[in-house]
Amino acid sequence: MTDNKSAIKIADPMIPETVKVKKIFWETEDVFTMELVHEGDERKEFRFKPGQFNMLYAFGVGESAISISSDSSKKTSLLHTIHKVGYVTNELSKLKRGDILGLRGPFGTSWPLEDAKGKDICIIVGGIGLAPLRPAIYHILKHRKHYGKITLYYGARTPRDILYTVELETWKKKYDIQLEVTVDRADSSWRGHIGVVTALMNYVKLLPEKTRAMVCGPEIMMKYAVDELIKHGMDEKEIFVSLERNMKCALGFCGHCQYGPSFVCKDGPVFSFSKVTDIFEIKEL
Amino acid sequence: MEDLSGILKNHPFMKDLDENYLKQLTGCASNVVYPEDEVMFKEGDKAEKFYLIRSGKVALEINGRDKGNLRILTVGPGQILGWSWIVSPYKWHFEAHALEEVRAIALDGECLRNKCEDDPKLGYEMLKRFSHILEQRLQSTRMQLLDVFKRV
Amino acid sequence: MKILDKINLEKLIGILKQDGYKVIGPVIKDGVILYDEIDSIKDLPEGWEDEQEAASYRLKKTNDKSLFSYVVGPQSWKKFIFPQRLRLWKAKREGKGFSVNSTKESKPKYAFFGVRSCELNAIFIQDKVFNNGMFADSYYNEVRDNILIISVNCTRSAGTCFCVSMKTGPKAKNRFDISLTEVIKNEEHYFVLEEGSPRGSDITTQLETMDASEVQIKEADDAINNAALKMNRSMNTAGLKELLYSNHDHPIWAQIASKCLSCSNCTMVCPTCFCSNMEDTTDLSGNNTERWRRWDSCFNLDYSKVTGGNFRTSGKARYRQWMTHKLASWIDQFGTSGCVGCGRCITWCPVGIDITKEIENLRNSPMPITK
């Protein structure tokens, strides 16, 4: 109790701090990445864990929950990869180098990386879902020898929607990652996989008893991915998903992000699937 | 022959198949290799075979007319290419285009159909295995139709 | 236990005001009893009581000069601790950037005069919401820390009350500063006073009180028991969480939704409902902006909206969310039910949906358990 009382005095988590755009660039036609530094003191550090998110605020427009997609060991700046889809993200996409935006965070739970040491890692992502897993991938690559076989299954809409293309190649070549990318639709210039991401799982042998799976993407895609992992013999406890709900305060006060008994903003976004298995199939929960 | 049977046995499609059936299937099987960019079969052609892909990747394409050649699915190692051999009138719905050098076991459709007619138990076994593939393809198509990665 | 007369009750308000408290108590306004600032016992609803039923509320004259015959009105105390609208900060454009100022105005120091036991429990519940172990809401906690609570035990129950079954009343058990029980008997009109905190005792010593006799204490207890005995509604809470968790697909939700207007009245009057939304407003120059927090409701369509979709579009899903949250997932979140049995959601539902009856309906026809 007293700890919380003192926390109030340190900083009001409702109040955004101002950060500066150091770099902004388009990854695809409608996805962009921003590099952010603290306004004023650019050496001031950001601390976060892979999988956490920030509330980014466009002046006069509003706030949006955006996962962090940079390397958590590089502390002087943050990367956010953002899908331009709503008012706030549209406004954020118009920012230029040197512009200022508001930031609250980091919030939420993180990907379970420490106790996954010694295990194989199976990452299944779809669309923008690669962004929240990128910090986890950086962490794993940095400590590559602590982990076993690493597989990354990535489903995108079209070849033009594939994120971090250069980096994906590096990961594959330099760090011995089994990378399988598939798209929903493509023209004949695409030589890669076409079809759903779960179909790729036939290509790589998964050892269910020594694998930790991390899944992020549209909820319907995650459902099929989880089903497939379970079909391959994985325990629900070893499967982690990152969920999305309407986040307004990010502190567990506003109620919007409730998912059954959980507040996705503070009890999530990363959940062990075993925590949500009973409610995952309930419609409109 | 021995070798072919061994390859068949190790393909995921044949998992847990009765030895006797495996022998019968081997009788309809042949080893095939397609170089990169070869067209394995064409839309509308008679579907005389199906393939157990061992290596390489095959794209299924549909003639989209004004929409061009549409690539709708890729099939790779451990998967099955072609189910039209089991459904009359046994015609291919898509064109199969080898994106890489493809090594596969081809099973003769007519040969297999005759064996299935003679032994309904084998027929049912084949149908069960192909229903599973059809279900996966249908489900996959639905997911692609949902366009889940498109936002707004 | 002490005895307080009406003159000293008036004096109590004076002392509180002198101590710098903004004294909030029951007043008649807009045809209902609600909570507002009071200066004197003259502001209290003397000789009035409320008649409540599903979708019905009427004030009625009593034939005595009782001050606390009413039960609860549409508003609860939450509006003072968790204001309906609250400005969280202002920001001003400066060059390429902007500066954010939290509006650190001094927070009011409230004395809540006339808190019902169910409402007191509702405050304890919201205390857990706004200090969830990870974050503490600054406004709520700063205001809450200074609140002096004078609870008044119910000696009457309204038609929609069910606090007995929720174990939240009618008598306030603890964590008040002072508790009062109004007794009107044989021309006598007095209040049995119980001190609940050192702060409450300090104030009491400044009043002229007498020690309560056994008879007087019994009169007060009888009056409270009278309220309990006459309570018509109840909620069977046995296994309620499991009941709701195993009936997400029950047809009852569609049945309720066919009546429910999704008006959100139940959530507005509920003393524990805590949902809020963030609203940003900007002036015409575009240089000054403010962030406001405003009460929201899980019945609003936008509540569960995300970019490109919405998780709860049907009325039945929204009603199910409200009731399942209130009576089931609340227990997982905060270790307590979110319902205190005040009955407001029943009284103020324009179509008279009765949470106690709907739970009974559900209980009488649960889904077959398939798992």
PDB file of N, CA, C and O in Angstrom, chain A residues 83 85 125-128 155-157 182-196 199 202-203 218 220-221 224 228 231 244, chain B residues 36-37 57 59 61 69-79 97-100 132 136 139-140 143-152:
ATOM      1  N   HIS A  83       0.956   0.722 -37.957  1.00  0.00           N
ATOM      2  CA  HIS A  83       0.067   0.573 -39.106  1.00  0.00           C
ATOM      3  C   HIS A  83      -0.818   1.823 -39.166  1.00  0.00           C
ATOM      4  O   HIS A  83      -1.505   2.128 -38.196  1.00  0.00           O
ATOM      5  N   VAL A  85      -3.859   3.334 -39.662  1.00  0.00           N
ATOM      6  CA  VAL A  85      -5.220   2.853 -39.857  1.00  0.00           C
ATOM      7  C   VAL A  85      -6.302   3.732 -39.236  1.00  0.00           C
ATOM      8  O   VAL A  85      -7.462   3.640 -39.625  1.00  0.00           O
ATOM      9  N   VAL A 125       3.810 -15.234 -36.396  1.00  0.00           N
ATOM     10  CA  VAL A 125       3.270 -13.869 -36.436  1.00  0.00           C
ATOM     11  C   VAL A 125       2.520 -13.633 -37.740  1.00  0.00           C
ATOM     12  O   VAL A 125       2.790 -14.270 -38.755  1.00  0.00           O
ATOM     13  N   GLY A 126       1.576 -12.699 -37.658  1.00  0.00           N
ATOM     14  CA  GLY A 126       0.830 -12.336 -38.851  1.00  0.00           C
ATOM     15  C   GLY A 126       0.700 -10.837 -38.946  1.00  0.00           C
ATOM     16  O   GLY A 126       0.443 -10.162 -37.950  1.00  0.00           O
ATOM     17  N   GLY A 127       0.923 -10.295 -40.113  1.00  0.00           N
ATOM     18  CA  GLY A 127       0.749  -8.867 -40.363  1.00  0.00           C
ATOM     19  C   GLY A 127       1.644  -8.025 -39.478  1.00  0.00           C
ATOM     20  O   GLY A 127       2.828  -8.318 -39.275  1.00  0.00           O
ATOM     21  N   ILE A 128       1.053  -7.001 -38.853  1.00  0.00           N
ATOM     22  CA  ILE A 128       1.802  -6.076 -38.003  1.00  0.00           C
ATOM     23  C   ILE A 128       2.260  -6.786 -36.717  1.00  0.00           C
ATOM     24  O   ILE A 128       3.078  -6.258 -35.960  1.00  0.00           O
ATOM     25  N   GLY A 155       3.298 -14.603 -41.590  1.00  0.00           N
ATOM     26  CA  GLY A 155       2.300 -14.461 -42.644  1.00  0.00           C
ATOM     27  C   GLY A 155       2.010 -12.999 -42.894  1.00  0.00           C
ATOM     28  O   GLY A 155       1.740 -12.247 -41.965  1.00  0.00           O
ATOM     29  N   ALA A 156       2.066 -12.607 -44.166  1.00  0.00           N
ATOM     30  CA  ALA A 156       1.747 -11.219 -44.514  1.00  0.00           C
ATOM     31  C   ALA A 156       0.639 -11.229 -45.562  1.00  0.00           C
ATOM     32  O   ALA A 156       0.304 -12.279 -46.122  1.00  0.00           O
ATOM     33  N   ARG A 157       0.086 -10.060 -45.798  1.00  0.00           N
ATOM     34  CA  ARG A 157      -1.030 -10.003 -46.744  1.00  0.00           C
ATOM     35  C   ARG A 157      -0.540 -10.232 -48.180  1.00  0.00           C
ATOM     36  O   ARG A 157      -1.018 -11.103 -48.877  1.00  0.00           O
ATOM     37  N   THR A 182       5.077 -16.439 -45.551  1.00  0.00           N
ATOM     38  CA  THR A 182       4.021 -16.749 -46.506  1.00  0.00           C
ATOM     39  C   THR A 182       3.123 -15.526 -46.685  1.00  0.00           C
ATOM     40  O   THR A 182       3.070 -14.667 -45.810  1.00  0.00           O
ATOM     41  N   VAL A 183       2.458 -15.461 -47.823  1.00  0.00           N
ATOM     42  CA  VAL A 183       1.537 -14.348 -48.069  1.00  0.00           C
ATOM     43  C   VAL A 183       0.176 -14.908 -48.465  1.00  0.00           C
ATOM     44  O   VAL A 183       0.060 -16.050 -48.901  1.00  0.00           O
ATOM     45  N   ASP A 184      -0.844 -14.083 -48.272  1.00  0.00           N
ATOM     46  CA  ASP A 184      -2.207 -14.503 -48.625  1.00  0.00           C
ATOM     47  C   ASP A 184      -2.435 -14.448 -50.127  1.00  0.00           C
ATOM     48  O   ASP A 184      -3.220 -15.196 -50.670  1.00  0.00           O
ATOM     49  N   ARG A 185      -1.812 -13.477 -50.766  1.00  0.00           N
ATOM     50  CA  ARG A 185      -1.995 -13.351 -52.206  1.00  0.00           C
ATOM     51  C   ARG A 185      -0.737 -12.743 -52.818  1.00  0.00           C
ATOM     52  O   ARG A 185      -0.064 -11.936 -52.175  1.00  0.00           O
ATOM     53  N   ALA A 186      -0.470 -13.146 -54.072  1.00  0.00           N
ATOM     54  CA  ALA A 186       0.742 -12.642 -54.719  1.00  0.00           C
ATOM     55  C   ALA A 186       0.610 -12.790 -56.226  1.00  0.00           C
ATOM     56  O   ALA A 186      -0.186 -13.611 -56.715  1.00  0.00           O
ATOM     57  N   ASP A 187       1.373 -12.001 -56.937  1.00  0.00           N
ATOM     58  CA  ASP A 187       1.434 -12.212 -58.380  1.00  0.00           C
ATOM     59  C   ASP A 187       2.589 -13.172 -58.673  1.00  0.00           C
ATOM     60  O   ASP A 187       3.260 -13.668 -57.768  1.00  0.00           O
ATOM     61  N   SER A 188       2.844 -13.400 -59.964  1.00  0.00           N
ATOM     62  CA  SER A 188       3.791 -14.468 -60.289  1.00  0.00           C
ATOM     63  C   SER A 188       5.251 -14.072 -60.082  1.00  0.00           C
ATOM     64  O   SER A 188       6.141 -14.893 -60.272  1.00  0.00           O
ATOM     65  N   SER A 189       5.492 -12.835 -59.656  1.00  0.00           N
ATOM     66  CA  SER A 189       6.880 -12.486 -59.370  1.00  0.00           C
ATOM     67  C   SER A 189       7.324 -13.016 -57.997  1.00  0.00           C
ATOM     68  O   SER A 189       8.497 -13.055 -57.681  1.00  0.00           O
ATOM     69  N   TRP A 190       6.368 -13.435 -57.189  1.00  0.00           N
ATOM     70  CA  TRP A 190       6.671 -13.918 -55.833  1.00  0.00           C
ATOM     71  C   TRP A 190       7.036 -15.394 -55.872  1.00  0.00           C
ATOM     72  O   TRP A 190       6.279 -16.208 -56.377  1.00  0.00           O
ATOM     73  N   ARG A 191       8.231 -15.706 -55.380  1.00  0.00           N
ATOM     74  CA  ARG A 191       8.683 -17.090 -55.419  1.00  0.00           C
ATOM     75  C   ARG A 191       8.502 -17.805 -54.082  1.00  0.00           C
ATOM     76  O   ARG A 191       8.837 -18.970 -53.946  1.00  0.00           O
ATOM     77  N   GLY A 192       8.003 -17.103 -53.113  1.00  0.00           N
ATOM     78  CA  GLY A 192       7.882 -17.687 -51.772  1.00  0.00           C
ATOM     79  C   GLY A 192       6.558 -18.422 -51.580  1.00  0.00           C
ATOM     80  O   GLY A 192       5.830 -18.702 -52.531  1.00  0.00           O
ATOM     81  N   HIS A 193       6.262 -18.713 -50.302  1.00  0.00           N
ATOM     82  CA  HIS A 193       5.029 -19.443 -49.982  1.00  0.00           C
ATOM     83  C   HIS A 193       3.803 -18.573 -50.174  1.00  0.00           C
ATOM     84  O   HIS A 193       3.829 -17.371 -49.922  1.00  0.00           O
ATOM     85  N   ILE A 194       2.715 -19.223 -50.543  1.00  0.00           N
ATOM     86  CA  ILE A 194       1.402 -18.575 -50.550  1.00  0.00           C
ATOM     87  C   ILE A 194       0.464 -19.479 -49.768  1.00  0.00           C
ATOM     88  O   ILE A 194       0.468 -20.707 -49.971  1.00  0.00           O
ATOM     89  N   GLY A 195      -0.324 -18.869 -48.895  1.00  0.00           N
ATOM     90  CA  GLY A 195      -1.248 -19.666 -48.088  1.00  0.00           C
ATOM     91  C   GLY A 195      -1.175 -19.227 -46.637  1.00  0.00           C
ATOM     92  O   GLY A 195      -0.464 -18.273 -46.306  1.00  0.00           O
ATOM     93  N   VAL A 196      -1.922 -19.896 -45.792  1.00  0.00           N
ATOM     94  CA  VAL A 196      -1.966 -19.472 -44.395  1.00  0.00           C
ATOM     95  C   VAL A 196      -0.683 -19.879 -43.662  1.00  0.00           C
ATOM     96  O   VAL A 196      -0.027 -20.850 -44.037  1.00  0.00           O
ATOM     97  N   ALA A 199      -0.069 -23.480 -42.397  1.00  0.00           N
ATOM     98  CA  ALA A 199       0.319 -24.524 -43.356  1.00  0.00           C
ATOM     99  C   ALA A 199       1.835 -24.695 -43.382  1.00  0.00           C
ATOM    100  O   ALA A 199       2.344 -25.763 -43.700  1.00  0.00           O
ATOM    101  N   ASN A 202       4.088 -27.494 -41.306  1.00  0.00           N
ATOM    102  CA  ASN A 202       4.434 -28.855 -41.728  1.00  0.00           C
ATOM    103  C   ASN A 202       5.887 -28.955 -42.154  1.00  0.00           C
ATOM    104  O   ASN A 202       6.441 -30.026 -42.244  1.00  0.00           O
ATOM    105  N   TYR A 203       6.481 -27.797 -42.451  1.00  0.00           N
ATOM    106  CA  TYR A 203       7.822 -27.829 -43.025  1.00  0.00           C
ATOM    107  C   TYR A 203       8.928 -28.006 -41.992  1.00  0.00           C
ATOM    108  O   TYR A 203      10.042 -28.348 -42.310  1.00  0.00           O
ATOM    109  N   PRO A 218      -3.642 -11.027 -35.869  1.00  0.00           N
ATOM    110  CA  PRO A 218      -5.087 -10.903 -35.668  1.00  0.00           C
ATOM    111  C   PRO A 218      -5.578 -12.102 -34.846  1.00  0.00           C
ATOM    112  O   PRO A 218      -5.047 -13.208 -35.005  1.00  0.00           O
ATOM    113  N   ILE A 220      -8.062 -14.040 -34.904  1.00  0.00           N
ATOM    114  CA  ILE A 220      -8.525 -15.218 -35.643  1.00  0.00           C
ATOM    115  C   ILE A 220      -7.333 -16.035 -36.161  1.00  0.00           C
ATOM    116  O   ILE A 220      -7.357 -17.258 -36.145  1.00  0.00           O
ATOM    117  N   MET A 221      -6.300 -15.334 -36.570  1.00  0.00           N
ATOM    118  CA  MET A 221      -5.099 -16.034 -37.012  1.00  0.00           C
ATOM    119  C   MET A 221      -4.431 -16.756 -35.830  1.00  0.00           C
ATOM    120  O   MET A 221      -3.963 -17.884 -35.948  1.00  0.00           O
ATOM    121  N   TYR A 224      -6.016 -20.123 -35.014  1.00  0.00           N
ATOM    122  CA  TYR A 224      -5.582 -21.243 -35.852  1.00  0.00           C
ATOM    123  C   TYR A 224      -4.145 -21.649 -35.545  1.00  0.00           C
ATOM    124  O   TYR A 224      -3.797 -22.828 -35.570  1.00  0.00           O
ATOM    125  N   GLU A 228      -3.007 -25.303 -34.123  1.00  0.00           N
ATOM    126  CA  GLU A 228      -1.993 -26.081 -34.826  1.00  0.00           C
ATOM    127  C   GLU A 228      -0.875 -26.507 -33.862  1.00  0.00           C
ATOM    128  O   GLU A 228      -0.412 -27.643 -33.900  1.00  0.00           O
ATOM    129  N   LYS A 231      -2.136 -29.208 -31.797  1.00  0.00           N
ATOM    130  CA  LYS A 231      -2.171 -30.422 -32.623  1.00  0.00           C
ATOM    131  C   LYS A 231      -0.779 -31.055 -32.706  1.00  0.00           C
ATOM    132  O   LYS A 231      -0.622 -32.257 -32.755  1.00  0.00           O
ATOM    133  N   GLU A 244      -5.117  -7.988 -28.287  1.00  0.00           N
ATOM    134  CA  GLU A 244      -5.416  -6.580 -28.505  1.00  0.00           C
ATOM    135  C   GLU A 244      -6.834  -6.278 -28.042  1.00  0.00           C
ATOM    136  O   GLU A 244      -7.755  -7.008 -28.364  1.00  0.00           O
TER     137      GLU A 244
ATOM    138  N   GLU B  36      13.007 -26.411 -62.233  1.00  0.00           N
ATOM    139  CA  GLU B  36      12.439 -25.108 -61.860  1.00  0.00           C
ATOM    140  C   GLU B  36      11.676 -24.519 -63.045  1.00  0.00           C
ATOM    141  O   GLU B  36      12.126 -24.616 -64.191  1.00  0.00           O
ATOM    142  N   ASP B  37      10.507 -23.953 -62.735  1.00  0.00           N
ATOM    143  CA  ASP B  37       9.661 -23.269 -63.709  1.00  0.00           C
ATOM    144  C   ASP B  37       8.910 -24.189 -64.671  1.00  0.00           C
ATOM    145  O   ASP B  37       8.209 -23.712 -65.551  1.00  0.00           O
ATOM    146  N   LYS B  57       9.108 -26.501 -54.228  1.00  0.00           N
ATOM    147  CA  LYS B  57       7.865 -25.791 -53.958  1.00  0.00           C
ATOM    148  C   LYS B  57       7.073 -25.626 -55.254  1.00  0.00           C
ATOM    149  O   LYS B  57       7.631 -25.259 -56.286  1.00  0.00           O
ATOM    150  N   ALA B  59       3.645 -23.876 -57.085  1.00  0.00           N
ATOM    151  CA  ALA B  59       2.602 -22.864 -56.946  1.00  0.00           C
ATOM    152  C   ALA B  59       1.389 -23.296 -57.758  1.00  0.00           C
ATOM    153  O   ALA B  59       1.517 -23.767 -58.889  1.00  0.00           O
ATOM    154  N   GLU B  61      -1.820 -22.059 -59.649  1.00  0.00           N
ATOM    155  CA  GLU B  61      -2.213 -20.802 -60.275  1.00  0.00           C
ATOM    156  C   GLU B  61      -3.524 -20.963 -61.006  1.00  0.00           C
ATOM    157  O   GLU B  61      -3.865 -22.048 -61.486  1.00  0.00           O
ATOM    158  N   ASN B  69      -2.305 -14.022 -64.175  1.00  0.00           N
ATOM    159  CA  ASN B  69      -2.124 -15.357 -63.636  1.00  0.00           C
ATOM    160  C   ASN B  69      -2.092 -15.247 -62.109  1.00  0.00           C
ATOM    161  O   ASN B  69      -1.158 -14.685 -61.549  1.00  0.00           O
ATOM    162  N   LEU B  70      -3.110 -15.757 -61.423  1.00  0.00           N
ATOM    163  CA  LEU B  70      -3.179 -15.568 -59.975  1.00  0.00           C
ATOM    164  C   LEU B  70      -2.612 -16.769 -59.244  1.00  0.00           C
ATOM    165  O   LEU B  70      -3.030 -17.899 -59.466  1.00  0.00           O
ATOM    166  N   ARG B  71      -1.684 -16.473 -58.398  1.00  0.00           N
ATOM    167  CA  ARG B  71      -1.055 -17.530 -57.614  1.00  0.00           C
ATOM    168  C   ARG B  71      -1.835 -17.649 -56.310  1.00  0.00           C
ATOM    169  O   ARG B  71      -1.924 -16.696 -55.551  1.00  0.00           O
ATOM    170  N   ILE B  72      -2.420 -18.780 -56.033  1.00  0.00           N
ATOM    171  CA  ILE B  72      -3.308 -18.842 -54.868  1.00  0.00           C
ATOM    172  C   ILE B  72      -2.778 -19.696 -53.717  1.00  0.00           C
ATOM    173  O   ILE B  72      -3.218 -19.545 -52.588  1.00  0.00           O
ATOM    174  N   LEU B  73      -1.853 -20.577 -54.012  1.00  0.00           N
ATOM    175  CA  LEU B  73      -1.365 -21.447 -52.937  1.00  0.00           C
ATOM    176  C   LEU B  73      -0.040 -22.055 -53.351  1.00  0.00           C
ATOM    177  O   LEU B  73       0.182 -22.311 -54.536  1.00  0.00           O
ATOM    178  N   THR B  74       0.814 -22.269 -52.369  1.00  0.00           N
ATOM    179  CA  THR B  74       2.023 -23.036 -52.660  1.00  0.00           C
ATOM    180  C   THR B  74       2.005 -24.314 -51.832  1.00  0.00           C
ATOM    181  O   THR B  74       1.462 -24.348 -50.729  1.00  0.00           O
ATOM    182  N   VAL B  75       2.582 -25.342 -52.407  1.00  0.00           N
ATOM    183  CA  VAL B  75       2.631 -26.643 -51.755  1.00  0.00           C
ATOM    184  C   VAL B  75       4.096 -27.065 -51.709  1.00  0.00           C
ATOM    185  O   VAL B  75       4.833 -26.831 -52.678  1.00  0.00           O
ATOM    186  N   GLY B  76       4.485 -27.620 -50.594  1.00  0.00           N
ATOM    187  CA  GLY B  76       5.898 -27.948 -50.443  1.00  0.00           C
ATOM    188  C   GLY B  76       6.140 -29.317 -49.848  1.00  0.00           C
ATOM    189  O   GLY B  76       5.213 -30.138 -49.753  1.00  0.00           O
ATOM    190  N   PRO B  77       7.371 -29.569 -49.405  1.00  0.00           N
ATOM    191  CA  PRO B  77       7.769 -30.883 -48.907  1.00  0.00           C
ATOM    192  C   PRO B  77       6.827 -31.407 -47.828  1.00  0.00           C
ATOM    193  O   PRO B  77       6.420 -30.661 -46.939  1.00  0.00           O
ATOM    194  N   GLY B  78       6.475 -32.666 -47.935  1.00  0.00           N
ATOM    195  CA  GLY B  78       5.596 -33.273 -46.934  1.00  0.00           C
ATOM    196  C   GLY B  78       4.132 -33.085 -47.266  1.00  0.00           C
ATOM    197  O   GLY B  78       3.267 -33.663 -46.598  1.00  0.00           O
ATOM    198  N   GLN B  79       3.838 -32.283 -48.288  1.00  0.00           N
ATOM    199  CA  GLN B  79       2.444 -32.031 -48.615  1.00  0.00           C
ATOM    200  C   GLN B  79       2.033 -32.763 -49.882  1.00  0.00           C
ATOM    201  O   GLN B  79       2.851 -33.361 -50.578  1.00  0.00           O
ATOM    202  N   HIS B  97       2.845 -25.040 -61.015  1.00  0.00           N
ATOM    203  CA  HIS B  97       4.051 -24.440 -61.538  1.00  0.00           C
ATOM    204  C   HIS B  97       5.179 -24.679 -60.529  1.00  0.00           C
ATOM    205  O   HIS B  97       5.107 -24.231 -59.388  1.00  0.00           O
ATOM    206  N   ALA B  98       6.200 -25.422 -60.980  1.00  0.00           N
ATOM    207  CA  ALA B  98       7.312 -25.710 -60.068  1.00  0.00           C
ATOM    208  C   ALA B  98       8.145 -24.439 -59.872  1.00  0.00           C
ATOM    209  O   ALA B  98       8.722 -23.930 -60.823  1.00  0.00           O
ATOM    210  N   LEU B  99       8.157 -23.950 -58.653  1.00  0.00           N
ATOM    211  CA  LEU B  99       8.916 -22.714 -58.389  1.00  0.00           C
ATOM    212  C   LEU B  99      10.395 -23.005 -58.164  1.00  0.00           C
ATOM    213  O   LEU B  99      11.236 -22.121 -58.270  1.00  0.00           O
ATOM    214  N   GLU B 100      10.644 -24.235 -57.793  1.00  0.00           N
ATOM    215  CA  GLU B 100      12.011 -24.705 -57.601  1.00  0.00           C
ATOM    216  C   GLU B 100      12.049 -26.091 -58.233  1.00  0.00           C
ATOM    217  O   GLU B 100      11.012 -26.598 -58.659  1.00  0.00           O
ATOM    218  N   HIS B 132      -9.140 -34.815 -45.400  1.00  0.00           N
ATOM    219  CA  HIS B 132      -8.350 -33.991 -44.492  1.00  0.00           C
ATOM    220  C   HIS B 132      -7.631 -32.875 -45.264  1.00  0.00           C
ATOM    221  O   HIS B 132      -7.630 -31.716 -44.857  1.00  0.00           O
ATOM    222  N   GLN B 136      -8.334 -28.822 -45.127  1.00  0.00           N
ATOM    223  CA  GLN B 136      -7.276 -27.829 -44.884  1.00  0.00           C
ATOM    224  C   GLN B 136      -7.249 -26.767 -45.974  1.00  0.00           C
ATOM    225  O   GLN B 136      -7.100 -25.583 -45.698  1.00  0.00           O
ATOM    226  N   GLN B 139     -10.322 -24.506 -45.545  1.00  0.00           N
ATOM    227  CA  GLN B 139     -10.140 -23.639 -44.394  1.00  0.00           C
ATOM    228  C   GLN B 139      -9.131 -22.531 -44.711  1.00  0.00           C
ATOM    229  O   GLN B 139      -9.340 -21.371 -44.393  1.00  0.00           O
ATOM    230  N   SER B 140      -8.073 -22.939 -45.358  1.00  0.00           N
ATOM    231  CA  SER B 140      -7.035 -22.001 -45.734  1.00  0.00           C
ATOM    232  C   SER B 140      -7.591 -20.943 -46.697  1.00  0.00           C
ATOM    233  O   SER B 140      -7.329 -19.753 -46.550  1.00  0.00           O
ATOM    234  N   MET B 143      -9.665 -18.472 -44.838  1.00  0.00           N
ATOM    235  CA  MET B 143      -8.828 -17.520 -44.107  1.00  0.00           C
ATOM    236  C   MET B 143      -8.271 -16.461 -45.050  1.00  0.00           C
ATOM    237  O   MET B 143      -8.219 -15.280 -44.725  1.00  0.00           O
ATOM    238  N   GLN B 144      -7.840 -16.922 -46.213  1.00  0.00           N
ATOM    239  CA  GLN B 144      -7.308 -15.958 -47.180  1.00  0.00           C
ATOM    240  C   GLN B 144      -8.392 -14.989 -47.626  1.00  0.00           C
ATOM    241  O   GLN B 144      -8.158 -13.802 -47.787  1.00  0.00           O
ATOM    242  N   LEU B 145      -9.626 -15.526 -47.779  1.00  0.00           N
ATOM    243  CA  LEU B 145     -10.745 -14.664 -48.167  1.00  0.00           C
ATOM    244  C   LEU B 145     -11.064 -13.626 -47.101  1.00  0.00           C
ATOM    245  O   LEU B 145     -11.448 -12.498 -47.405  1.00  0.00           O
ATOM    246  N   LEU B 146     -10.901 -14.038 -45.821  1.00  0.00           N
ATOM    247  CA  LEU B 146     -11.186 -13.108 -44.721  1.00  0.00           C
ATOM    248  C   LEU B 146     -10.253 -11.912 -44.750  1.00  0.00           C
ATOM    249  O   LEU B 146     -10.554 -10.866 -44.190  1.00  0.00           O
ATOM    250  N   ASP B 147      -9.128 -12.087 -45.362  1.00  0.00           N
ATOM    251  CA  ASP B 147      -8.169 -10.996 -45.506  1.00  0.00           C
ATOM    252  C   ASP B 147      -7.855 -10.388 -44.140  1.00  0.00           C
ATOM    253  O   ASP B 147      -7.981  -9.188 -43.926  1.00  0.00           O
ATOM    254  N   VAL B 148      -7.442 -11.262 -43.217  1.00  0.00           N
ATOM    255  CA  VAL B 148      -7.325 -10.845 -41.812  1.00  0.00           C
ATOM    256  C   VAL B 148      -6.246  -9.795 -41.547  1.00  0.00           C
ATOM    257  O   VAL B 148      -6.294  -9.109 -40.536  1.00  0.00           O
ATOM    258  N   PHE B 149      -5.294  -9.683 -42.451  1.00  0.00           N
ATOM    259  CA  PHE B 149      -4.231  -8.700 -42.192  1.00  0.00           C
ATOM    260  C   PHE B 149      -4.579  -7.318 -42.706  1.00  0.00           C
ATOM    261  O   PHE B 149      -3.870  -6.361 -42.469  1.00  0.00           O
ATOM    262  N   LYS B 150      -5.696  -7.244 -43.426  1.00  0.00           N
ATOM    263  CA  LYS B 150      -6.110  -5.936 -43.912  1.00  0.00           C
ATOM    264  C   LYS B 150      -6.841  -5.245 -42.767  1.00  0.00           C
ATOM    265  O   LYS B 150      -7.703  -5.846 -42.137  1.00  0.00           O
ATOM    266  N   ARG B 151      -6.503  -4.016 -42.498  1.00  0.00           N
ATOM    267  CA  ARG B 151      -7.175  -3.308 -41.415  1.00  0.00           C
ATOM    268  C   ARG B 151      -7.885  -2.110 -42.004  1.00  0.00           C
ATOM    269  O   ARG B 151      -7.292  -1.322 -42.710  1.00  0.00           O
ATOM    270  N   VAL B 152      -9.164  -2.031 -41.697  1.00  0.00           N
ATOM    271  CA  VAL B 152     -10.062  -0.962 -42.150  1.00  0.00           C
ATOM    272  C   VAL B 152     -10.292  -1.036 -43.655  1.00  0.00           C
ATOM    273  O   VAL B 152      -9.343  -1.119 -44.429  1.00  0.00           O
TER     274      VAL B 152
END
